Amino acid sequence: MELSKILRAVVVTLLLTIPLSVAEGANVFVTTMDITSRINTQAEIETRGQFRLSFEGGYKYKGKLSFQYYNLDLENDTTPALIFDGAQATVGDIFHFLDLTYWTGFYGVLGEGKHYKGHLYHRDPGFDYDGYLPVHGTGLIFGTSRYEPFSAELFLYQRYGSNWINSLDLTFGIDSDPLLFSLFFGGSDQVYRAGTQLKYLGNEVEFYLTVGDPTIESSRSIDFDDFYFLLEEWFKLKNWNLILSVFTRPKEHYNYILRDYVETDERNDIDFNFDLNYAPEARYFSTGGELNIQTNKLETLGVSLSPYISIYTSGVTWKAKIDFNVLSESRDLITGYLNIQASF
């Protein structure tokens, strides 16, 4: 109870002081504009849209307010609306040591993936699998990076769906270019979690490994289906890029439509993705192809070949690709996609 009183007092103090710092005005950003049209062999188009709008301001308190629009069928579904996504404020360099952040709503992702993530790879609605642990709730973050290259953060919060302060997460990081290493520990109620991420960002090779179990319970043993696992290797050979990805889904993850942590119903699943592409020196486009192999709840065994081209203009990425489904029980033989991503 005392902890709850302290947290409420800090939150009220921040809320009373933040307006003074942002009164001079705020910057408005569209942090995410993601539109994808899919066309099948019957010439039917279905368009998915996701947009995030962010208001940011304040020199000392760094306030941020964000809203989101998410619609899986823009042509036919008029029910989705712009909704509150999150709000946060940060007081930095307290006593030249501590950064304090208050947030409510969606905060971000711990252990975020690099390449193999999002709806273009994961067709189960709402499950983008963009990282080990998306964080959604209300609470405080105590962080420090005083002793470089080390950093640490403590998240103390009420997780979405709970009625009390039931969650704590600790992150430890080492940033020693080109190597980055992170550890994650935490728990909500009587369910614990632990994970790690390793990145090597070399000039010719990049390596990403993220692995963790977000649902550790003392009453049962740990098995393969509990784990979020993503291995990505990026080989750069002059103008050629080869990206190899291996991924398994955890039995529970964050769903961006439901905005909650729910069962994925995945058992014994695994994905392999091979992406070979060419990008000229000017980097205004890239073209290549992907071989994707999946076995999951949607595909007993799915194999597809996908040639694509990406065009980069000022602040906007256009990607057109065609999936040739060599072996699939749930998809058309040929599916075309046009994806546009931007932030401004």
PDB file of N, CA and C in Angstrom, residues 61-131:
ATOM      1  N   TYR A  61      11.158  18.310 -19.262  1.00  0.00           N
ATOM      2  CA  TYR A  61      10.329  17.161 -18.910  1.00  0.00           C
ATOM      3  C   TYR A  61       9.998  16.261 -20.092  1.00  0.00           C
ATOM      4  N   LYS A  62      10.316  16.654 -21.303  1.00  0.00           N
ATOM      5  CA  LYS A  62      10.214  15.799 -22.485  1.00  0.00           C
ATOM      6  C   LYS A  62       8.888  15.044 -22.529  1.00  0.00           C
ATOM      7  N   GLY A  63       7.806  15.767 -22.681  1.00  0.00           N
ATOM      8  CA  GLY A  63       6.489  15.151 -22.732  1.00  0.00           C
ATOM      9  C   GLY A  63       6.186  14.573 -24.102  1.00  0.00           C
ATOM     10  N   LYS A  64       5.380  13.511 -24.129  1.00  0.00           N
ATOM     11  CA  LYS A  64       4.992  12.856 -25.376  1.00  0.00           C
ATOM     12  C   LYS A  64       3.591  12.294 -25.223  1.00  0.00           C
ATOM     13  N   LEU A  65       2.753  12.540 -26.233  1.00  0.00           N
ATOM     14  CA  LEU A  65       1.384  12.043 -26.249  1.00  0.00           C
ATOM     15  C   LEU A  65       1.142  11.427 -27.616  1.00  0.00           C
ATOM     16  N   SER A  66       0.653  10.175 -27.670  1.00  0.00           N
ATOM     17  CA  SER A  66       0.501   9.494 -28.956  1.00  0.00           C
ATOM     18  C   SER A  66      -0.877   8.863 -29.099  1.00  0.00           C
ATOM     19  N   PHE A  67      -1.317   8.792 -30.363  1.00  0.00           N
ATOM     20  CA  PHE A  67      -2.591   8.186 -30.726  1.00  0.00           C
ATOM     21  C   PHE A  67      -2.354   7.217 -31.883  1.00  0.00           C
ATOM     22  N   GLN A  68      -3.255   6.230 -32.004  1.00  0.00           N
ATOM     23  CA  GLN A  68      -3.072   5.211 -33.034  1.00  0.00           C
ATOM     24  C   GLN A  68      -4.389   4.891 -33.742  1.00  0.00           C
ATOM     25  N   TYR A  69      -4.272   4.611 -35.033  1.00  0.00           N
ATOM     26  CA  TYR A  69      -5.397   4.099 -35.818  1.00  0.00           C
ATOM     27  C   TYR A  69      -4.950   2.779 -36.440  1.00  0.00           C
ATOM     28  N   TYR A  70      -5.763   1.734 -36.276  1.00  0.00           N
ATOM     29  CA  TYR A  70      -5.394   0.392 -36.736  1.00  0.00           C
ATOM     30  C   TYR A  70      -6.626  -0.228 -37.383  1.00  0.00           C
ATOM     31  N   ASN A  71      -6.524  -0.554 -38.674  1.00  0.00           N
ATOM     32  CA  ASN A  71      -7.652  -1.112 -39.411  1.00  0.00           C
ATOM     33  C   ASN A  71      -7.140  -2.189 -40.355  1.00  0.00           C
ATOM     34  N   LEU A  72      -7.696  -3.396 -40.256  1.00  0.00           N
ATOM     35  CA  LEU A  72      -7.269  -4.512 -41.094  1.00  0.00           C
ATOM     36  C   LEU A  72      -7.969  -4.540 -42.448  1.00  0.00           C
ATOM     37  N   ASP A  73      -9.018  -3.758 -42.632  1.00  0.00           N
ATOM     38  CA  ASP A  73      -9.785  -3.781 -43.879  1.00  0.00           C
ATOM     39  C   ASP A  73     -10.339  -2.384 -44.147  1.00  0.00           C
ATOM     40  N   LEU A  74      -9.495  -1.521 -44.691  1.00  0.00           N
ATOM     41  CA  LEU A  74      -9.873  -0.122 -44.874  1.00  0.00           C
ATOM     42  C   LEU A  74     -11.026   0.049 -45.860  1.00  0.00           C
ATOM     43  N   GLU A  75     -11.152  -0.874 -46.823  1.00  0.00           N
ATOM     44  CA  GLU A  75     -12.211  -0.735 -47.823  1.00  0.00           C
ATOM     45  C   GLU A  75     -13.604  -0.968 -47.240  1.00  0.00           C
ATOM     46  N   ASN A  76     -13.711  -1.854 -46.246  1.00  0.00           N
ATOM     47  CA  ASN A  76     -15.033  -2.294 -45.803  1.00  0.00           C
ATOM     48  C   ASN A  76     -15.352  -2.043 -44.333  1.00  0.00           C
ATOM     49  N   ASP A  77     -14.336  -1.888 -43.500  1.00  0.00           N
ATOM     50  CA  ASP A  77     -14.565  -1.780 -42.058  1.00  0.00           C
ATOM     51  C   ASP A  77     -14.437  -0.323 -41.621  1.00  0.00           C
ATOM     52  N   THR A  78     -15.542   0.250 -41.168  1.00  0.00           N
ATOM     53  CA  THR A  78     -15.532   1.656 -40.740  1.00  0.00           C
ATOM     54  C   THR A  78     -15.562   1.812 -39.222  1.00  0.00           C
ATOM     55  N   THR A  79     -15.492   0.696 -38.492  1.00  0.00           N
ATOM     56  CA  THR A  79     -15.619   0.777 -37.032  1.00  0.00           C
ATOM     57  C   THR A  79     -14.364   1.271 -36.318  1.00  0.00           C
ATOM     58  N   PRO A  80     -13.123   0.935 -36.778  1.00  0.00           N
ATOM     59  CA  PRO A  80     -11.957   1.423 -36.038  1.00  0.00           C
ATOM     60  C   PRO A  80     -11.898   2.947 -36.001  1.00  0.00           C
ATOM     61  N   ALA A  81     -11.306   3.477 -34.945  1.00  0.00           N
ATOM     62  CA  ALA A  81     -11.191   4.926 -34.777  1.00  0.00           C
ATOM     63  C   ALA A  81      -9.818   5.255 -34.205  1.00  0.00           C
ATOM     64  N   LEU A  82      -9.460   6.520 -34.271  1.00  0.00           N
ATOM     65  CA  LEU A  82      -8.224   6.982 -33.652  1.00  0.00           C
ATOM     66  C   LEU A  82      -8.371   6.881 -32.142  1.00  0.00           C
ATOM     67  N   ILE A  83      -7.457   6.150 -31.497  1.00  0.00           N
ATOM     68  CA  ILE A  83      -7.563   5.924 -30.060  1.00  0.00           C
ATOM     69  C   ILE A  83      -6.286   6.372 -29.356  1.00  0.00           C
ATOM     70  N   PHE A  84      -6.403   6.589 -28.067  1.00  0.00           N
ATOM     71  CA  PHE A  84      -5.245   6.911 -27.235  1.00  0.00           C
ATOM     72  C   PHE A  84      -4.280   5.733 -27.233  1.00  0.00           C
ATOM     73  N   ASP A  85      -3.003   6.016 -27.500  1.00  0.00           N
ATOM     74  CA  ASP A  85      -1.994   4.961 -27.532  1.00  0.00           C
ATOM     75  C   ASP A  85      -1.072   5.021 -26.322  1.00  0.00           C
ATOM     76  N   GLY A  86      -0.675   6.220 -25.925  1.00  0.00           N
ATOM     77  CA  GLY A  86       0.214   6.319 -24.776  1.00  0.00           C
ATOM     78  C   GLY A  86       0.606   7.754 -24.476  1.00  0.00           C
ATOM     79  N   ALA A  87       1.081   7.975 -23.257  1.00  0.00           N
ATOM     80  CA  ALA A  87       1.599   9.279 -22.847  1.00  0.00           C
ATOM     81  C   ALA A  87       2.769   9.045 -21.908  1.00  0.00           C
ATOM     82  N   GLN A  88       3.759   9.902 -22.006  1.00  0.00           N
ATOM     83  CA  GLN A  88       4.913   9.754 -21.121  1.00  0.00           C
ATOM     84  C   GLN A  88       5.619  11.090 -20.950  1.00  0.00           C
ATOM     85  N   ALA A  89       6.364  11.181 -19.869  1.00  0.00           N
ATOM     86  CA  ALA A  89       7.173  12.364 -19.591  1.00  0.00           C
ATOM     87  C   ALA A  89       8.427  11.916 -18.866  1.00  0.00           C
ATOM     88  N   THR A  90       9.538  12.569 -19.199  1.00  0.00           N
ATOM     89  CA  THR A  90      10.830  12.182 -18.635  1.00  0.00           C
ATOM     90  C   THR A  90      11.519  13.381 -18.004  1.00  0.00           C
ATOM     91  N   VAL A  91      12.021  13.180 -16.812  1.00  0.00           N
ATOM     92  CA  VAL A  91      12.906  14.143 -16.163  1.00  0.00           C
ATOM     93  C   VAL A  91      14.302  13.548 -16.217  1.00  0.00           C
ATOM     94  N   GLY A  92      15.217  14.206 -16.912  1.00  0.00           N
ATOM     95  CA  GLY A  92      16.533  13.644 -17.125  1.00  0.00           C
ATOM     96  C   GLY A  92      17.601  14.193 -16.207  1.00  0.00           C
ATOM     97  N   ASP A  93      18.596  13.377 -15.985  1.00  0.00           N
ATOM     98  CA  ASP A  93      19.818  13.786 -15.290  1.00  0.00           C
ATOM     99  C   ASP A  93      19.551  14.323 -13.887  1.00  0.00           C
ATOM    100  N   ILE A  94      18.705  13.640 -13.140  1.00  0.00           N
ATOM    101  CA  ILE A  94      18.452  14.004 -11.744  1.00  0.00           C
ATOM    102  C   ILE A  94      19.695  13.663 -10.921  1.00  0.00           C
ATOM    103  N   PHE A  95      20.217  14.629 -10.203  1.00  0.00           N
ATOM    104  CA  PHE A  95      21.459  14.456  -9.422  1.00  0.00           C
ATOM    105  C   PHE A  95      22.607  13.980 -10.316  1.00  0.00           C
ATOM    106  N   HIS A  96      22.547  14.330 -11.618  1.00  0.00           N
ATOM    107  CA  HIS A  96      23.575  13.923 -12.588  1.00  0.00           C
ATOM    108  C   HIS A  96      23.738  12.403 -12.650  1.00  0.00           C
ATOM    109  N   PHE A  97      22.632  11.703 -12.396  1.00  0.00           N
ATOM    110  CA  PHE A  97      22.742  10.244 -12.312  1.00  0.00           C
ATOM    111  C   PHE A  97      21.509   9.522 -12.845  1.00  0.00           C
ATOM    112  N   LEU A  98      20.323  10.057 -12.570  1.00  0.00           N
ATOM    113  CA  LEU A  98      19.090   9.303 -12.759  1.00  0.00           C
ATOM    114  C   LEU A  98      18.170   9.966 -13.775  1.00  0.00           C
ATOM    115  N   ASP A  99      17.561   9.137 -14.627  1.00  0.00           N
ATOM    116  CA  ASP A  99      16.479   9.570 -15.510  1.00  0.00           C
ATOM    117  C   ASP A  99      15.188   8.937 -15.008  1.00  0.00           C
ATOM    118  N   LEU A 100      14.138   9.755 -14.870  1.00  0.00           N
ATOM    119  CA  LEU A 100      12.856   9.266 -14.364  1.00  0.00           C
ATOM    120  C   LEU A 100      11.780   9.489 -15.422  1.00  0.00           C
ATOM    121  N   THR A 101      11.078   8.421 -15.782  1.00  0.00           N
ATOM    122  CA  THR A 101      10.010   8.496 -16.784  1.00  0.00           C
ATOM    123  C   THR A 101       8.709   7.984 -16.190  1.00  0.00           C
ATOM    124  N   TYR A 102       7.660   8.760 -16.377  1.00  0.00           N
ATOM    125  CA  TYR A 102       6.306   8.286 -16.075  1.00  0.00           C
ATOM    126  C   TYR A 102       5.608   8.026 -17.400  1.00  0.00           C
ATOM    127  N   TRP A 103       4.902   6.902 -17.503  1.00  0.00           N
ATOM    128  CA  TRP A 103       4.158   6.641 -18.731  1.00  0.00           C
ATOM    129  C   TRP A 103       2.862   5.915 -18.412  1.00  0.00           C
ATOM    130  N   THR A 104       1.918   6.048 -19.329  1.00  0.00           N
ATOM    131  CA  THR A 104       0.691   5.257 -19.291  1.00  0.00           C
ATOM    132  C   THR A 104       0.337   4.886 -20.723  1.00  0.00           C
ATOM    133  N   GLY A 105      -0.150   3.665 -20.922  1.00  0.00           N
ATOM    134  CA  GLY A 105      -0.453   3.175 -22.258  1.00  0.00           C
ATOM    135  C   GLY A 105       0.681   2.318 -22.791  1.00  0.00           C
ATOM    136  N   PHE A 106       0.849   2.341 -24.110  1.00  0.00           N
ATOM    137  CA  PHE A 106       1.906   1.541 -24.736  1.00  0.00           C
ATOM    138  C   PHE A 106       3.216   2.307 -24.680  1.00  0.00           C
ATOM    139  N   TYR A 107       4.266   1.681 -24.122  1.00  0.00           N
ATOM    140  CA  TYR A 107       5.553   2.355 -23.975  1.00  0.00           C
ATOM    141  C   TYR A 107       6.504   2.042 -25.125  1.00  0.00           C
ATOM    142  N   GLY A 108       6.661   0.773 -25.442  1.00  0.00           N
ATOM    143  CA  GLY A 108       7.623   0.361 -26.451  1.00  0.00           C
ATOM    144  C   GLY A 108       7.930  -1.113 -26.312  1.00  0.00           C
ATOM    145  N   VAL A 109       9.014  -1.552 -26.953  1.00  0.00           N
ATOM    146  CA  VAL A 109       9.353  -2.970 -27.021  1.00  0.00           C
ATOM    147  C   VAL A 109      10.752  -3.189 -26.470  1.00  0.00           C
ATOM    148  N   LEU A 110      10.884  -4.120 -25.535  1.00  0.00           N
ATOM    149  CA  LEU A 110      12.193  -4.544 -25.048  1.00  0.00           C
ATOM    150  C   LEU A 110      12.671  -5.701 -25.917  1.00  0.00           C
ATOM    151  N   GLY A 111      13.917  -5.624 -26.370  1.00  0.00           N
ATOM    152  CA  GLY A 111      14.450  -6.682 -27.222  1.00  0.00           C
ATOM    153  C   GLY A 111      13.821  -6.684 -28.601  1.00  0.00           C
ATOM    154  N   GLU A 112      13.790  -5.520 -29.250  1.00  0.00           N
ATOM    155  CA  GLU A 112      13.113  -5.402 -30.546  1.00  0.00           C
ATOM    156  C   GLU A 112      13.909  -6.083 -31.650  1.00  0.00           C
ATOM    157  N   GLY A 113      13.187  -6.740 -32.574  1.00  0.00           N
ATOM    158  CA  GLY A 113      13.817  -7.386 -33.713  1.00  0.00           C
ATOM    159  C   GLY A 113      14.269  -6.369 -34.753  1.00  0.00           C
ATOM    160  N   LYS A 114      15.066  -6.824 -35.704  1.00  0.00           N
ATOM    161  CA  LYS A 114      15.601  -5.931 -36.732  1.00  0.00           C
ATOM    162  C   LYS A 114      14.857  -6.066 -38.057  1.00  0.00           C
ATOM    163  N   HIS A 115      14.742  -7.279 -38.583  1.00  0.00           N
ATOM    164  CA  HIS A 115      14.246  -7.477 -39.948  1.00  0.00           C
ATOM    165  C   HIS A 115      12.984  -8.335 -39.995  1.00  0.00           C
ATOM    166  N   TYR A 116      13.025  -9.503 -39.382  1.00  0.00           N
ATOM    167  CA  TYR A 116      11.922 -10.463 -39.505  1.00  0.00           C
ATOM    168  C   TYR A 116      10.867 -10.170 -38.447  1.00  0.00           C
ATOM    169  N   LYS A 117      10.022  -9.197 -38.748  1.00  0.00           N
ATOM    170  CA  LYS A 117       8.969  -8.794 -37.822  1.00  0.00           C
ATOM    171  C   LYS A 117       7.871  -8.116 -38.624  1.00  0.00           C
ATOM    172  N   GLY A 118       6.696  -8.003 -38.015  1.00  0.00           N
ATOM    173  CA  GLY A 118       5.621  -7.272 -38.652  1.00  0.00           C
ATOM    174  C   GLY A 118       4.701  -8.127 -39.492  1.00  0.00           C
ATOM    175  N   HIS A 119       3.657  -7.483 -40.002  1.00  0.00           N
ATOM    176  CA  HIS A 119       2.555  -8.195 -40.648  1.00  0.00           C
ATOM    177  C   HIS A 119       2.908  -8.767 -42.011  1.00  0.00           C
ATOM    178  N   LEU A 120       3.981  -8.302 -42.656  1.00  0.00           N
ATOM    179  CA  LEU A 120       4.356  -8.873 -43.940  1.00  0.00           C
ATOM    180  C   LEU A 120       4.910 -10.283 -43.793  1.00  0.00           C
ATOM    181  N   TYR A 121       5.322 -10.644 -42.590  1.00  0.00           N
ATOM    182  CA  TYR A 121       5.810 -12.000 -42.328  1.00  0.00           C
ATOM    183  C   TYR A 121       4.853 -12.805 -41.453  1.00  0.00           C
ATOM    184  N   HIS A 122       4.125 -12.141 -40.579  1.00  0.00           N
ATOM    185  CA  HIS A 122       3.255 -12.830 -39.620  1.00  0.00           C
ATOM    186  C   HIS A 122       1.801 -12.489 -39.936  1.00  0.00           C
ATOM    187  N   ARG A 123       1.047 -13.482 -40.397  1.00  0.00           N
ATOM    188  CA  ARG A 123      -0.299 -13.230 -40.919  1.00  0.00           C
ATOM    189  C   ARG A 123      -1.384 -13.317 -39.858  1.00  0.00           C
ATOM    190  N   ASP A 124      -1.071 -13.804 -38.671  1.00  0.00           N
ATOM    191  CA  ASP A 124      -2.075 -13.890 -37.614  1.00  0.00           C
ATOM    192  C   ASP A 124      -2.403 -12.470 -37.146  1.00  0.00           C
ATOM    193  N   PRO A 125      -3.641 -11.984 -37.306  1.00  0.00           N
ATOM    194  CA  PRO A 125      -3.958 -10.570 -37.063  1.00  0.00           C
ATOM    195  C   PRO A 125      -3.571 -10.091 -35.665  1.00  0.00           C
ATOM    196  N   GLY A 126      -2.847  -8.975 -35.630  1.00  0.00           N
ATOM    197  CA  GLY A 126      -2.483  -8.357 -34.360  1.00  0.00           C
ATOM    198  C   GLY A 126      -1.164  -8.817 -33.782  1.00  0.00           C
ATOM    199  N   PHE A 127      -0.685  -9.986 -34.203  1.00  0.00           N
ATOM    200  CA  PHE A 127       0.591 -10.495 -33.695  1.00  0.00           C
ATOM    201  C   PHE A 127       1.703 -10.082 -34.660  1.00  0.00           C
ATOM    202  N   ASP A 128       2.373  -8.975 -34.352  1.00  0.00           N
ATOM    203  CA  ASP A 128       3.473  -8.505 -35.195  1.00  0.00           C
ATOM    204  C   ASP A 128       4.803  -9.139 -34.805  1.00  0.00           C
ATOM    205  N   TYR A 129       4.888  -9.690 -33.603  1.00  0.00           N
ATOM    206  CA  TYR A 129       6.113 -10.330 -33.109  1.00  0.00           C
ATOM    207  C   TYR A 129       7.330  -9.432 -33.379  1.00  0.00           C
ATOM    208  N   ASP A 130       7.238  -8.174 -32.944  1.00  0.00           N
ATOM    209  CA  ASP A 130       8.296  -7.215 -33.222  1.00  0.00           C
ATOM    210  C   ASP A 130       9.376  -7.177 -32.151  1.00  0.00           C
ATOM    211  N   GLY A 131       9.267  -8.016 -31.132  1.00  0.00           N
ATOM    212  CA  GLY A 131      10.304  -8.064 -30.122  1.00  0.00           C
ATOM    213  C   GLY A 131       9.936  -8.978 -28.974  1.00  0.00           C
TER     214      GLY A 131
END
